[in-house]
mmCIF file of C-alpha atoms and ligand atoms in Angstrom:
data_model
loop_
_atom_site.group_PDB
_atom_site.id
_atom_site.type_symbol
_atom_site.label_atom_id
_atom_site.label_comp_id
_atom_site.label_asym_id
_atom_site.label_seq_id
_atom_site.Cartn_x
_atom_site.Cartn_y
_atom_site.Cartn_z
ATOM 1 C CA MET A 40 55.129 99.446 12.100
ATOM 2 C CA LYS A 41 57.808 97.427 10.260
ATOM 3 C CA ILE A 42 56.972 94.599 7.875
ATOM 4 C CA ASN A 43 57.477 91.737 10.355
ATOM 5 C CA GLU A 44 55.298 93.400 12.963
ATOM 6 C CA ALA A 45 52.636 94.219 10.358
ATOM 7 C CA ALA A 46 52.609 90.616 9.127
ATOM 8 C CA LYS A 47 52.288 89.282 12.672
ATOM 9 C CA TYR A 48 49.543 91.771 13.488
ATOM 10 C CA LEU A 49 47.553 90.803 10.386
ATOM 11 C CA ASN A 50 48.233 87.094 10.737
ATOM 12 C CA THR A 51 49.994 86.871 7.394
ATOM 13 C CA THR A 52 53.577 86.657 6.152
ATOM 14 C CA PRO A 53 56.075 89.366 5.164
ATOM 15 C CA LYS A 54 56.344 87.593 1.802
ATOM 16 C CA THR A 55 52.623 88.078 1.159
ATOM 17 C CA ILE A 56 52.829 91.764 2.042
ATOM 18 C CA ARG A 57 55.839 92.209 -0.272
ATOM 19 C CA PHE A 58 53.913 90.487 -3.060
ATOM 20 C CA TYR A 59 51.039 92.994 -2.781
ATOM 21 C CA GLU A 60 53.556 95.808 -2.707
ATOM 22 C CA GLN A 61 55.168 94.508 -5.916
ATOM 23 C CA LYS A 62 51.709 94.354 -7.508
ATOM 24 C CA GLY A 63 51.228 98.020 -6.662
ATOM 25 C CA LEU A 64 48.367 97.416 -4.227
ATOM 26 C CA ILE A 65 50.118 99.042 -1.278
ATOM 27 C CA GLU A 66 52.754 101.707 -0.980
ATOM 28 C CA PRO A 67 54.323 101.773 2.478
ATOM 29 C CA THR A 68 56.801 104.545 3.159
ATOM 30 C CA LYS A 69 60.399 103.439 2.766
ATOM 31 C CA ASP A 70 63.435 104.579 4.716
ATOM 32 C CA GLU A 71 65.901 105.171 1.861
ATOM 33 C CA THR A 72 68.910 104.739 4.128
ATOM 34 C CA ASN A 73 68.121 101.175 5.240
ATOM 35 C CA GLN A 74 65.238 100.210 2.872
ATOM 36 C CA TYR A 75 62.939 99.388 5.828
ATOM 37 C CA ARG A 76 59.245 99.676 5.031
ATOM 38 C CA TYR A 77 56.929 101.412 7.471
ATOM 39 C CA PHE A 78 53.222 100.631 7.572
ATOM 40 C CA SER A 79 50.741 103.230 8.764
ATOM 41 C CA GLU A 80 47.342 102.432 10.292
ATOM 42 C CA ASN A 81 45.753 103.112 6.897
ATOM 43 C CA ASP A 82 48.198 100.673 5.235
ATOM 44 C CA LEU A 83 47.113 98.039 7.750
ATOM 45 C CA TYR A 84 43.429 98.605 6.890
ATOM 46 C CA ARG A 85 44.305 98.362 3.231
ATOM 47 C CA ILE A 86 46.249 95.109 3.631
ATOM 48 C CA SER A 87 43.512 93.590 5.778
ATOM 49 C CA THR A 88 40.964 94.492 3.075
ATOM 50 C CA ILE A 89 43.191 92.915 0.400
ATOM 51 C CA LEU A 90 43.516 89.747 2.484
ATOM 52 C CA ALA A 91 39.738 89.598 3.051
ATOM 53 C CA LEU A 92 39.003 90.050 -0.654
ATOM 54 C CA ARG A 93 41.581 87.422 -1.632
ATOM 55 C CA GLU A 94 40.074 85.055 0.936
ATOM 56 C CA ILE A 95 36.789 85.119 -0.958
ATOM 57 C CA GLY A 96 38.433 84.545 -4.306
ATOM 58 C CA ILE A 97 38.649 88.030 -5.820
ATOM 59 C CA SER A 98 41.619 88.259 -8.175
ATOM 60 C CA VAL A 99 44.543 90.575 -7.522
ATOM 61 C CA SER A 100 43.752 92.618 -10.618
ATOM 62 C CA ASP A 101 40.113 93.021 -9.556
ATOM 63 C CA ILE A 102 41.231 94.069 -6.079
ATOM 64 C CA LYS A 103 43.475 96.631 -7.704
ATOM 65 C CA SER A 104 40.514 98.240 -9.429
ATOM 66 C CA ILE A 105 38.292 98.022 -6.316
ATOM 67 C CA LEU A 106 40.988 99.767 -4.273
ATOM 68 C CA GLU A 107 41.946 102.213 -7.009
ATOM 69 C CA ASN A 108 41.917 105.149 -4.622
ATOM 70 C CA PRO A 109 44.974 104.805 -2.330
ATOM 71 C CA ASN A 110 43.434 107.176 0.231
ATOM 72 C CA LEU A 111 40.287 105.345 1.244
ATOM 73 C CA THR A 112 39.295 105.865 4.869
ATOM 74 C CA SER A 113 39.164 103.023 7.377
ATOM 75 C CA ASN A 114 35.339 103.103 7.169
ATOM 76 C CA GLN A 115 35.467 102.773 3.402
ATOM 77 C CA TYR A 116 37.772 99.756 3.713
ATOM 78 C CA LEU A 117 35.348 98.156 6.157
ATOM 79 C CA ASP A 118 32.427 98.994 3.872
ATOM 80 C CA ILE A 119 34.161 97.247 0.944
ATOM 81 C CA GLN A 120 34.827 94.200 3.135
ATOM 82 C CA ARG A 121 31.192 94.100 4.273
ATOM 83 C CA SER A 122 29.956 94.248 0.687
ATOM 84 C CA ALA A 123 32.262 91.392 -0.342
ATOM 85 C CA LEU A 124 31.170 89.300 2.639
ATOM 86 C CA PHE A 125 27.505 89.764 1.761
ATOM 87 C CA GLU A 126 28.281 88.551 -1.769
ATOM 88 C CA GLN A 127 29.974 85.488 -0.338
ATOM 89 C CA TRP A 128 27.180 84.904 2.164
ATOM 90 C CA ILE A 129 24.514 84.981 -0.543
ATOM 91 C CA GLU A 130 26.523 82.584 -2.685
ATOM 92 C CA MET A 131 26.820 80.209 0.293
ATOM 93 C CA ARG A 132 23.091 80.473 0.938
ATOM 94 C CA ASP A 133 22.388 79.536 -2.686
ATOM 95 C CA MET A 134 24.671 76.513 -2.255
ATOM 96 C CA ILE A 135 23.012 75.407 0.964
ATOM 97 C CA GLU A 136 19.554 75.761 -0.567
ATOM 98 C CA THR A 137 20.657 73.726 -3.579
ATOM 99 C CA ILE A 138 22.081 70.975 -1.363
ATOM 100 C CA ASP A 139 18.820 70.903 0.626
ATOM 101 C CA GLN A 140 16.894 70.471 -2.597
ATOM 102 C CA MET A 141 19.328 67.802 -3.821
ATOM 103 C CA LEU A 142 18.903 65.858 -0.596
ATOM 104 C CA SER A 143 15.154 65.909 -0.938
ATOM 105 C CA GLN A 144 15.440 64.908 -4.611
ATOM 106 C CA SER A 145 17.851 62.086 -3.838
ATOM 107 C CA LYS A 146 15.004 60.272 -2.050
ATOM 108 C CA SER A 147 13.433 59.787 -5.424
ATOM 109 C CA ASN A 148 16.898 59.001 -6.897
ATOM 110 C CA SER A 149 16.405 61.355 -9.797
ATOM 111 C CA PHE A 150 19.928 61.954 -11.087
ATOM 112 C CA GLU A 151 18.546 64.183 -13.797
ATOM 113 C CA GLU A 152 16.897 66.453 -11.257
ATOM 114 C CA ILE A 153 20.095 66.657 -9.196
ATOM 115 C CA HIS A 154 22.103 67.450 -12.285
ATOM 116 C CA HIS A 155 19.557 70.106 -13.164
ATOM 117 C CA LEU A 156 19.883 71.691 -9.693
ATOM 118 C CA ALA A 157 23.684 71.710 -9.943
ATOM 119 C CA SER A 158 23.534 73.493 -13.313
ATOM 120 C CA HIS A 159 20.992 75.937 -11.935
ATOM 121 C CA LEU A 160 23.390 76.777 -9.096
ATOM 122 C CA LYS A 161 26.268 77.262 -11.527
ATOM 123 C CA ASN A 162 24.128 79.516 -13.658
ATOM 124 C CA LEU A 163 23.033 81.548 -10.627
ATOM 125 C CA LYS A 164 26.652 82.027 -9.596
ATOM 126 C CA GLY A 165 27.465 83.141 -13.127
ATOM 127 C CA VAL A 166 24.640 85.702 -13.190
ATOM 128 C CA ARG A 167 25.573 87.108 -9.776
ATOM 129 C CA ARG A 168 29.247 87.495 -10.705
ATOM 130 C CA LYS A 169 28.879 88.722 -14.255
ATOM 131 C CA TRP A 170 27.580 92.247 -13.628
ATOM 132 C CA GLN A 171 30.021 94.996 -14.531
ATOM 133 C CA ASP A 172 29.762 98.761 -14.460
ATOM 134 C CA ARG A 173 29.906 99.444 -18.213
ATOM 135 C CA TRP A 174 28.877 103.056 -17.648
ATOM 136 C CA ASN A 175 31.707 104.073 -15.305
ATOM 137 C CA PHE A 176 29.553 105.665 -12.616
ATOM 138 C CA ASP A 177 32.653 106.557 -10.612
ATOM 139 C CA ALA A 178 33.571 108.989 -13.375
ATOM 140 C CA GLN A 179 29.987 110.262 -13.695
ATOM 141 C CA ALA A 180 29.657 111.117 -9.994
ATOM 142 C CA ILE A 181 31.352 114.500 -10.187
ATOM 143 C CA ASP A 182 28.863 116.176 -12.539
ATOM 144 C CA TYR A 183 25.909 113.780 -12.392
ATOM 145 C CA ASP A 184 23.567 116.365 -10.827
ATOM 146 C CA GLU A 185 24.350 118.933 -13.549
ATOM 147 C CA ASN A 186 24.023 116.394 -16.342
ATOM 148 C CA ILE A 187 20.548 115.213 -15.393
ATOM 149 C CA LYS A 188 19.273 118.780 -15.766
ATOM 150 C CA LYS A 189 20.487 118.997 -19.374
ATOM 151 C CA GLU A 190 17.860 118.308 -21.969
ATOM 152 C CA GLY A 191 19.034 116.280 -24.958
ATOM 153 C CA HIS A 192 18.110 117.813 -28.294
ATOM 154 C CA VAL A 193 16.387 114.767 -29.691
ATOM 155 C CA PHE A 194 16.136 112.424 -26.709
ATOM 156 C CA ASN A 195 15.855 113.461 -23.095
ATOM 157 C CA VAL A 196 16.388 110.389 -20.962
ATOM 158 C CA HIS A 197 15.683 112.386 -17.792
ATOM 159 C CA GLU A 198 12.334 113.786 -18.893
ATOM 160 C CA GLY A 199 9.990 113.475 -15.901
ATOM 161 C CA TYR A 200 12.874 112.852 -13.420
ATOM 162 C CA ASP A 201 11.641 115.207 -10.680
ATOM 163 C CA GLU A 202 8.035 114.122 -11.086
ATOM 164 C CA ALA A 203 8.961 110.434 -10.810
ATOM 165 C CA LEU A 204 11.082 110.908 -7.682
ATOM 166 C CA ALA A 205 8.331 112.998 -6.059
ATOM 167 C CA LYS A 206 5.809 110.260 -6.844
ATOM 168 C CA VAL A 207 7.987 107.628 -5.138
ATOM 169 C CA LYS A 208 8.085 109.832 -2.050
ATOM 170 C CA GLU A 209 4.313 110.289 -2.178
ATOM 171 C CA LYS A 210 3.554 106.575 -2.609
ATOM 172 C CA VAL A 211 5.771 105.204 0.146
ATOM 173 C CA ARG A 212 4.085 105.736 3.511
ATOM 174 C CA LEU A 213 6.379 105.433 6.501
ATOM 175 C CA GLN A 214 6.428 106.014 10.238
ATOM 176 C CA THR A 215 9.081 107.991 12.061
ATOM 177 C CA GLY A 216 12.092 105.789 12.715
ATOM 178 C CA ASP A 217 11.344 103.390 9.839
ATOM 179 C CA THR A 218 14.231 102.304 7.655
ATOM 180 C CA VAL A 219 14.160 103.081 3.964
ATOM 181 C CA VAL A 220 16.820 101.725 1.633
ATOM 182 C CA ASP A 221 17.576 103.482 -1.654
ATOM 183 C CA ILE A 222 19.374 101.113 -4.038
ATOM 184 C CA GLY A 223 21.585 102.705 -6.672
ATOM 185 C CA ILE A 224 21.278 105.885 -4.642
ATOM 186 C CA GLY A 225 23.799 107.819 -6.746
ATOM 187 C CA THR A 226 24.146 111.325 -5.332
ATOM 188 C CA GLY A 227 21.158 110.877 -3.014
ATOM 189 C CA ASN A 228 18.385 112.715 -4.865
ATOM 190 C CA LEU A 229 15.670 110.200 -3.983
ATOM 191 C CA GLY A 230 16.835 108.898 -0.598
ATOM 192 C CA SER A 231 17.287 112.405 0.797
ATOM 193 C CA GLN A 232 13.568 113.112 0.320
ATOM 194 C CA PHE A 233 12.841 110.730 3.204
ATOM 195 C CA LEU A 234 15.121 112.461 5.695
ATOM 196 C CA SER A 235 12.768 115.277 6.596
ATOM 197 C CA GLU A 236 10.225 112.985 8.249
ATOM 198 C CA GLY A 237 12.628 111.218 10.582
ATOM 199 C CA GLN A 238 13.197 108.043 8.634
ATOM 200 C CA LYS A 239 16.541 106.285 8.682
ATOM 201 C CA VAL A 240 17.870 106.309 5.132
ATOM 202 C CA ILE A 241 20.426 103.767 3.941
ATOM 203 C CA GLY A 242 21.868 104.369 0.483
ATOM 204 C CA VAL A 243 23.377 101.419 -1.381
ATOM 205 C CA ASP A 244 25.505 101.866 -4.469
ATOM 206 C CA GLN A 245 28.233 99.971 -6.265
ATOM 207 C CA SER A 246 30.103 103.200 -7.028
ATOM 208 C CA GLU A 247 32.446 104.513 -4.354
ATOM 209 C CA ASN A 248 32.468 108.005 -5.868
ATOM 210 C CA MET A 249 28.669 108.208 -6.023
ATOM 211 C CA LEU A 250 28.542 107.215 -2.354
ATOM 212 C CA MET A 251 31.134 109.867 -1.490
ATOM 213 C CA LYS A 252 29.139 112.525 -3.349
ATOM 214 C CA CYS A 253 25.940 111.408 -1.628
ATOM 215 C CA LYS A 254 27.582 111.599 1.799
ATOM 216 C CA GLU A 255 28.988 115.037 1.020
ATOM 217 C CA LYS A 256 25.488 116.330 0.103
ATOM 218 C CA HIS A 257 23.553 114.439 2.786
ATOM 219 C CA PRO A 258 25.718 113.428 5.744
ATOM 220 C CA GLU A 259 22.648 112.003 7.525
ATOM 221 C CA ILE A 260 22.312 109.218 4.943
ATOM 222 C CA GLU A 261 24.099 106.007 5.883
ATOM 223 C CA THR A 262 25.908 104.910 2.750
ATOM 224 C CA ARG A 263 26.821 101.310 2.040
ATOM 225 C CA LYS A 264 28.873 99.903 -0.774
ATOM 226 C CA GLY A 265 26.894 97.122 -2.352
ATOM 227 C CA HIS A 266 25.086 95.590 -5.209
ATOM 228 C CA PHE A 267 21.501 95.002 -6.303
ATOM 229 C CA LEU A 268 22.389 91.303 -6.515
ATOM 230 C CA ALA A 269 23.856 91.040 -3.006
ATOM 231 C CA LEU A 270 22.368 93.785 -0.875
ATOM 232 C CA PRO A 271 24.590 94.625 2.105
ATOM 233 C CA LEU A 272 21.666 94.209 4.493
ATOM 234 C CA LEU A 273 20.417 91.444 6.744
ATOM 235 C CA ASP A 274 17.107 89.678 6.130
ATOM 236 C CA LEU A 275 13.917 91.527 7.159
ATOM 237 C CA SER A 276 15.729 94.770 7.932
ATOM 238 C CA ALA A 277 13.977 97.377 5.739
ATOM 239 C CA ASP A 278 10.510 98.904 5.968
ATOM 240 C CA ALA A 279 10.746 100.220 2.430
ATOM 241 C CA ILE A 280 13.011 99.853 -0.566
ATOM 242 C CA VAL A 281 13.114 102.557 -3.188
ATOM 243 C CA SER A 282 15.161 102.949 -6.326
ATOM 244 C CA SER A 283 15.264 105.421 -9.185
ATOM 245 C CA TYR A 284 16.989 105.248 -12.577
ATOM 246 C CA ALA A 285 19.182 102.352 -11.473
ATOM 247 C CA LEU A 286 17.517 98.991 -12.164
ATOM 248 C CA HIS A 287 17.847 99.402 -15.930
ATOM 249 C CA HIS A 288 21.584 98.749 -15.590
ATOM 250 C CA LEU A 289 20.755 95.108 -14.922
ATOM 251 C CA THR A 290 19.759 92.537 -17.524
ATOM 252 C CA ASP A 291 16.316 90.957 -17.287
ATOM 253 C CA ASP A 292 17.669 87.874 -15.464
ATOM 254 C CA GLU A 293 19.572 90.081 -13.053
ATOM 255 C CA LYS A 294 16.488 92.218 -12.413
ATOM 256 C CA LEU A 295 14.572 89.208 -11.103
ATOM 257 C CA LEU A 296 17.459 88.298 -8.791
ATOM 258 C CA ALA A 297 17.469 91.922 -7.632
ATOM 259 C CA LEU A 298 13.745 91.668 -6.798
ATOM 260 C CA GLU A 299 14.513 88.489 -4.851
ATOM 261 C CA GLU A 300 17.122 90.383 -2.868
ATOM 262 C CA MET A 301 14.645 93.203 -2.139
ATOM 263 C CA ASP A 302 12.108 90.618 -0.989
ATOM 264 C CA ARG A 303 14.746 89.071 1.302
ATOM 265 C CA VAL A 304 15.582 92.267 3.163
ATOM 266 C CA LEU A 305 12.041 93.646 3.324
ATOM 267 C CA LYS A 306 10.066 93.326 6.575
ATOM 268 C CA PRO A 307 6.478 92.037 6.539
ATOM 269 C CA ASN A 308 4.112 94.792 5.334
ATOM 270 C CA GLY A 309 7.070 96.363 3.584
ATOM 271 C CA GLN A 310 6.931 98.468 0.443
ATOM 272 C CA ILE A 311 8.971 98.523 -2.754
ATOM 273 C CA CYS A 312 8.823 101.513 -5.078
ATOM 274 C CA ILE A 313 10.857 101.648 -8.281
ATOM 275 C CA ALA A 314 10.876 104.556 -10.721
ATOM 276 C CA ASP A 315 12.882 103.721 -13.785
ATOM 277 C CA LEU A 316 13.185 103.587 -17.528
ATOM 278 C CA MET A 317 10.730 100.896 -18.512
ATOM 279 C CA PHE A 318 8.102 99.946 -21.038
ATOM 280 C CA GLU A 319 4.654 98.611 -20.264
ATOM 281 C CA ASP A 320 5.447 95.296 -21.978
ATOM 282 C CA ASP A 321 7.122 93.884 -25.074
ATOM 283 C CA LYS A 322 4.434 95.187 -27.420
ATOM 284 C CA HIS A 323 4.852 98.679 -26.025
ATOM 285 C CA ARG A 324 8.673 98.437 -26.353
ATOM 286 C CA LYS A 325 8.389 97.457 -30.031
ATOM 287 C CA ARG A 326 5.902 100.253 -30.711
ATOM 288 C CA VAL A 327 8.092 102.893 -29.068
ATOM 289 C CA LEU A 328 11.209 101.738 -30.925
ATOM 290 C CA LYS A 329 9.258 101.670 -34.209
ATOM 291 C CA ASN A 330 8.039 105.225 -33.634
ATOM 292 C CA PHE A 331 11.581 106.460 -32.963
ATOM 293 C CA GLU A 332 12.686 104.662 -36.126
ATOM 294 C CA LYS A 333 9.932 106.329 -38.154
ATOM 295 C CA ALA A 334 10.941 109.695 -36.734
ATOM 296 C CA GLY A 335 14.566 108.983 -37.751
ATOM 297 C CA ASN A 336 15.656 109.299 -34.113
ATOM 298 C CA GLN A 337 18.587 106.872 -34.121
ATOM 299 C CA LEU A 338 20.062 108.469 -30.982
ATOM 300 C CA ALA A 339 16.976 107.501 -28.976
ATOM 301 C CA ILE A 340 17.183 103.937 -30.289
ATOM 302 C CA ASP A 341 20.907 103.689 -29.489
ATOM 303 C CA CYS A 342 20.364 105.045 -25.969
ATOM 304 C CA ILE A 343 17.577 102.570 -25.286
ATOM 305 C CA LEU A 344 19.539 99.620 -26.662
ATOM 306 C CA ASP A 345 22.663 100.529 -24.677
ATOM 307 C CA GLU A 346 20.816 99.774 -21.441
ATOM 308 C CA TYR A 347 18.226 97.267 -20.240
ATOM 309 C CA TYR A 348 14.907 99.068 -19.927
ATOM 310 C CA ALA A 349 12.517 96.694 -18.176
ATOM 311 C CA ASN A 350 9.217 95.341 -19.324
ATOM 312 C CA LYS A 351 7.039 96.486 -16.449
ATOM 313 C CA SER A 352 4.748 93.492 -16.926
ATOM 314 C CA THR A 353 7.596 91.034 -16.142
ATOM 315 C CA LEU A 354 8.440 92.743 -12.862
ATOM 316 C CA VAL A 355 4.761 93.033 -11.906
ATOM 317 C CA ASP A 356 4.205 89.313 -12.633
ATOM 318 C CA TRP A 357 7.134 88.412 -10.385
ATOM 319 C CA LEU A 358 5.932 90.627 -7.535
ATOM 320 C CA GLU A 359 2.331 89.444 -7.779
ATOM 321 C CA GLY A 360 3.565 85.855 -7.840
ATOM 322 C CA LYS A 361 5.191 86.555 -4.467
ATOM 323 C CA GLY A 362 1.927 87.911 -3.081
ATOM 324 C CA TYR A 363 2.574 91.654 -3.428
ATOM 325 C CA GLN A 364 -0.225 94.058 -4.269
ATOM 326 C CA VAL A 365 1.077 96.120 -7.151
ATOM 327 C CA GLU A 366 0.205 99.498 -8.679
ATOM 328 C CA THR A 367 1.919 101.018 -11.701
ATOM 329 C CA ILE A 368 2.213 104.380 -13.396
ATOM 330 C CA GLN A 369 3.623 105.258 -16.833
ATOM 331 C CA PHE A 370 4.841 108.885 -16.886
ATOM 332 C CA ASN A 371 5.922 108.960 -20.525
ATOM 333 C CA VAL A 372 6.914 106.483 -23.232
ATOM 334 C CA ILE A 373 10.050 105.363 -21.406
ATOM 335 C CA LEU A 374 9.517 106.196 -17.733
ATOM 336 C CA GLY A 375 7.420 104.134 -15.351
ATOM 337 C CA LEU A 376 6.877 103.390 -11.686
ATOM 338 C CA ILE A 377 6.049 100.236 -9.787
ATOM 339 C CA TYR A 378 4.726 100.345 -6.243
ATOM 340 C CA ALA A 379 4.376 97.049 -4.398
ATOM 341 C CA LYS A 380 3.198 96.277 -0.879
ATOM 342 C CA ASN A 381 3.447 92.890 0.791
HETATM 343 C C1 SAM B 175 21.633 106.824 -13.267
HETATM 344 S S1 SAM B 175 22.207 106.704 -11.644
HETATM 345 C C2 SAM B 175 20.755 107.062 -10.692
HETATM 346 C C3 SAM B 175 21.105 107.644 -9.347
HETATM 347 C C4 SAM B 175 19.900 108.056 -8.488
HETATM 348 N N1 SAM B 175 19.145 106.922 -8.057
HETATM 349 C C5 SAM B 175 19.031 109.043 -9.197
HETATM 350 O O1 SAM B 175 17.841 108.782 -9.388
HETATM 351 O O2 SAM B 175 19.534 110.118 -9.544
HETATM 352 C C6 SAM B 175 22.381 104.970 -11.433
HETATM 353 C C7 SAM B 175 23.051 104.595 -10.112
HETATM 354 O O3 SAM B 175 22.826 103.224 -9.898
HETATM 355 C C8 SAM B 175 24.039 102.621 -9.487
HETATM 356 N N2 SAM B 175 24.008 101.224 -9.932
HETATM 357 C C9 SAM B 175 23.921 100.781 -11.212
HETATM 358 N N3 SAM B 175 23.924 99.437 -11.211
HETATM 359 C C10 SAM B 175 24.028 99.056 -9.922
HETATM 360 C C11 SAM B 175 24.107 97.780 -9.293
HETATM 361 N N4 SAM B 175 24.089 96.678 -10.008
HETATM 362 N N5 SAM B 175 24.201 97.740 -7.940
HETATM 363 C C12 SAM B 175 24.240 98.884 -7.212
HETATM 364 N N6 SAM B 175 24.193 100.103 -7.761
HETATM 365 C C13 SAM B 175 24.074 100.187 -9.097
HETATM 366 C C14 SAM B 175 25.121 103.411 -10.184
HETATM 367 O O4 SAM B 175 26.372 103.256 -9.570
HETATM 368 C C15 SAM B 175 24.551 104.803 -10.099
HETATM 369 O O5 SAM B 175 24.943 105.465 -8.950
#
C-alpha cells in the first residue's frame, strides 16, 4: 500500500505517517527509483498502534521504547493497545468516581473537601503513571530461569523459590474451567502449575520479552501485556489471582493500588495468593537488616534496599479491611506468602 492509501485506510494523514517515519518509529520499504514508500500489513498494525498510543497521551519517545522491537506480531500490537486502553479506562474511572464524590460534597459546599478530592485524584494519577521498570526485565528474560537456580555466595534471594510456588499451588483451590491470573508471570513458572488441572491461565506481565518466553515454554497460557496498576482484565473476571516474586517491584503506595486492582477483577468467593519477598512487619524488617549489618553482609542489605520488600502486616490489614479472610506463612527471613479469600 502507498502512503496516501495507508493514510486513508488508517484515517490519518500522509504528513503524520511521514512524521513517525522521520522519528524512526516505522520503516516502510522504499522504491529507490521513485522514492515511493510501501506499507505492509505489519506496518499498518504498527502505525495504528502508534496512533492509539498517541491518542491516549503517550509521548513519541515513550512509544519508541514500547515498540522497540520492529518485528512485533499483529497480536502483540493489539495486546499493547489493549494494555494502554485499560490504563486509560482506569484513569477515567478514577475521574468519574472523584466527580461523583465532588458532587455529593458540593451539597455541603465544602470547598476544602472538593480541593482535597482533586489533589487526591492528581496524586493517584501520578502514582499510576510513575512506575518504571528499573530492573530491565526484558533483558533478564533470556536467562531468568538459569539465574534463579544460582545460589548467591552470601545472599540467595531465591532461597525457598520452589517451595513457595508449590505452596501457592497447594493453597489455591480451583474447579476445572476456572480462570487463574498470574500477575508478573515472568517465564511462567507459577502460572503453568495450574494448567494440569484444566484451569484457564492468563499471565500478565509488563515485559514483552518475559511474555514471549512464557508463551514459548507454555503455549497454553494466554499472555497479556499489562501492569499491576491497570490489570488488562474486566471487573469480576478471575476466580483466583496469584503472583510470585513480582509485587516487591512496586512501592508501598503502589502495592495498595495493585491490591485494589486485584479486588476489582476478582469474582465473589475469589482467592488471592501472593508469594514474595516480604517481612512480617516493620519491626521484623529492622531486625533482619540489623542482623545482616552485624554479620557484615552489605550485599544482602543493598539487595533488599534496591527493591521494595513489603511489610506483610500492611497488606494483610488492607485485605482484612476489605473483608477477606487471610492466612500467612513466612518461609524464611525474607520470603513470605499471603493467602486471602473473599
Ligand atoms: C522476578 S520476576 C518473577 C517472575 C515469576 N513470577 C517467577 O516467580 O519466577 C518479576 C516479574 O514481574 C514483572 N513485573 C514487575 N513489575 C511489574 C508490574 N508493575 N506490572 C506487571 N509486571 C511486573 C516483571 O516484568 C517480571 O517478569
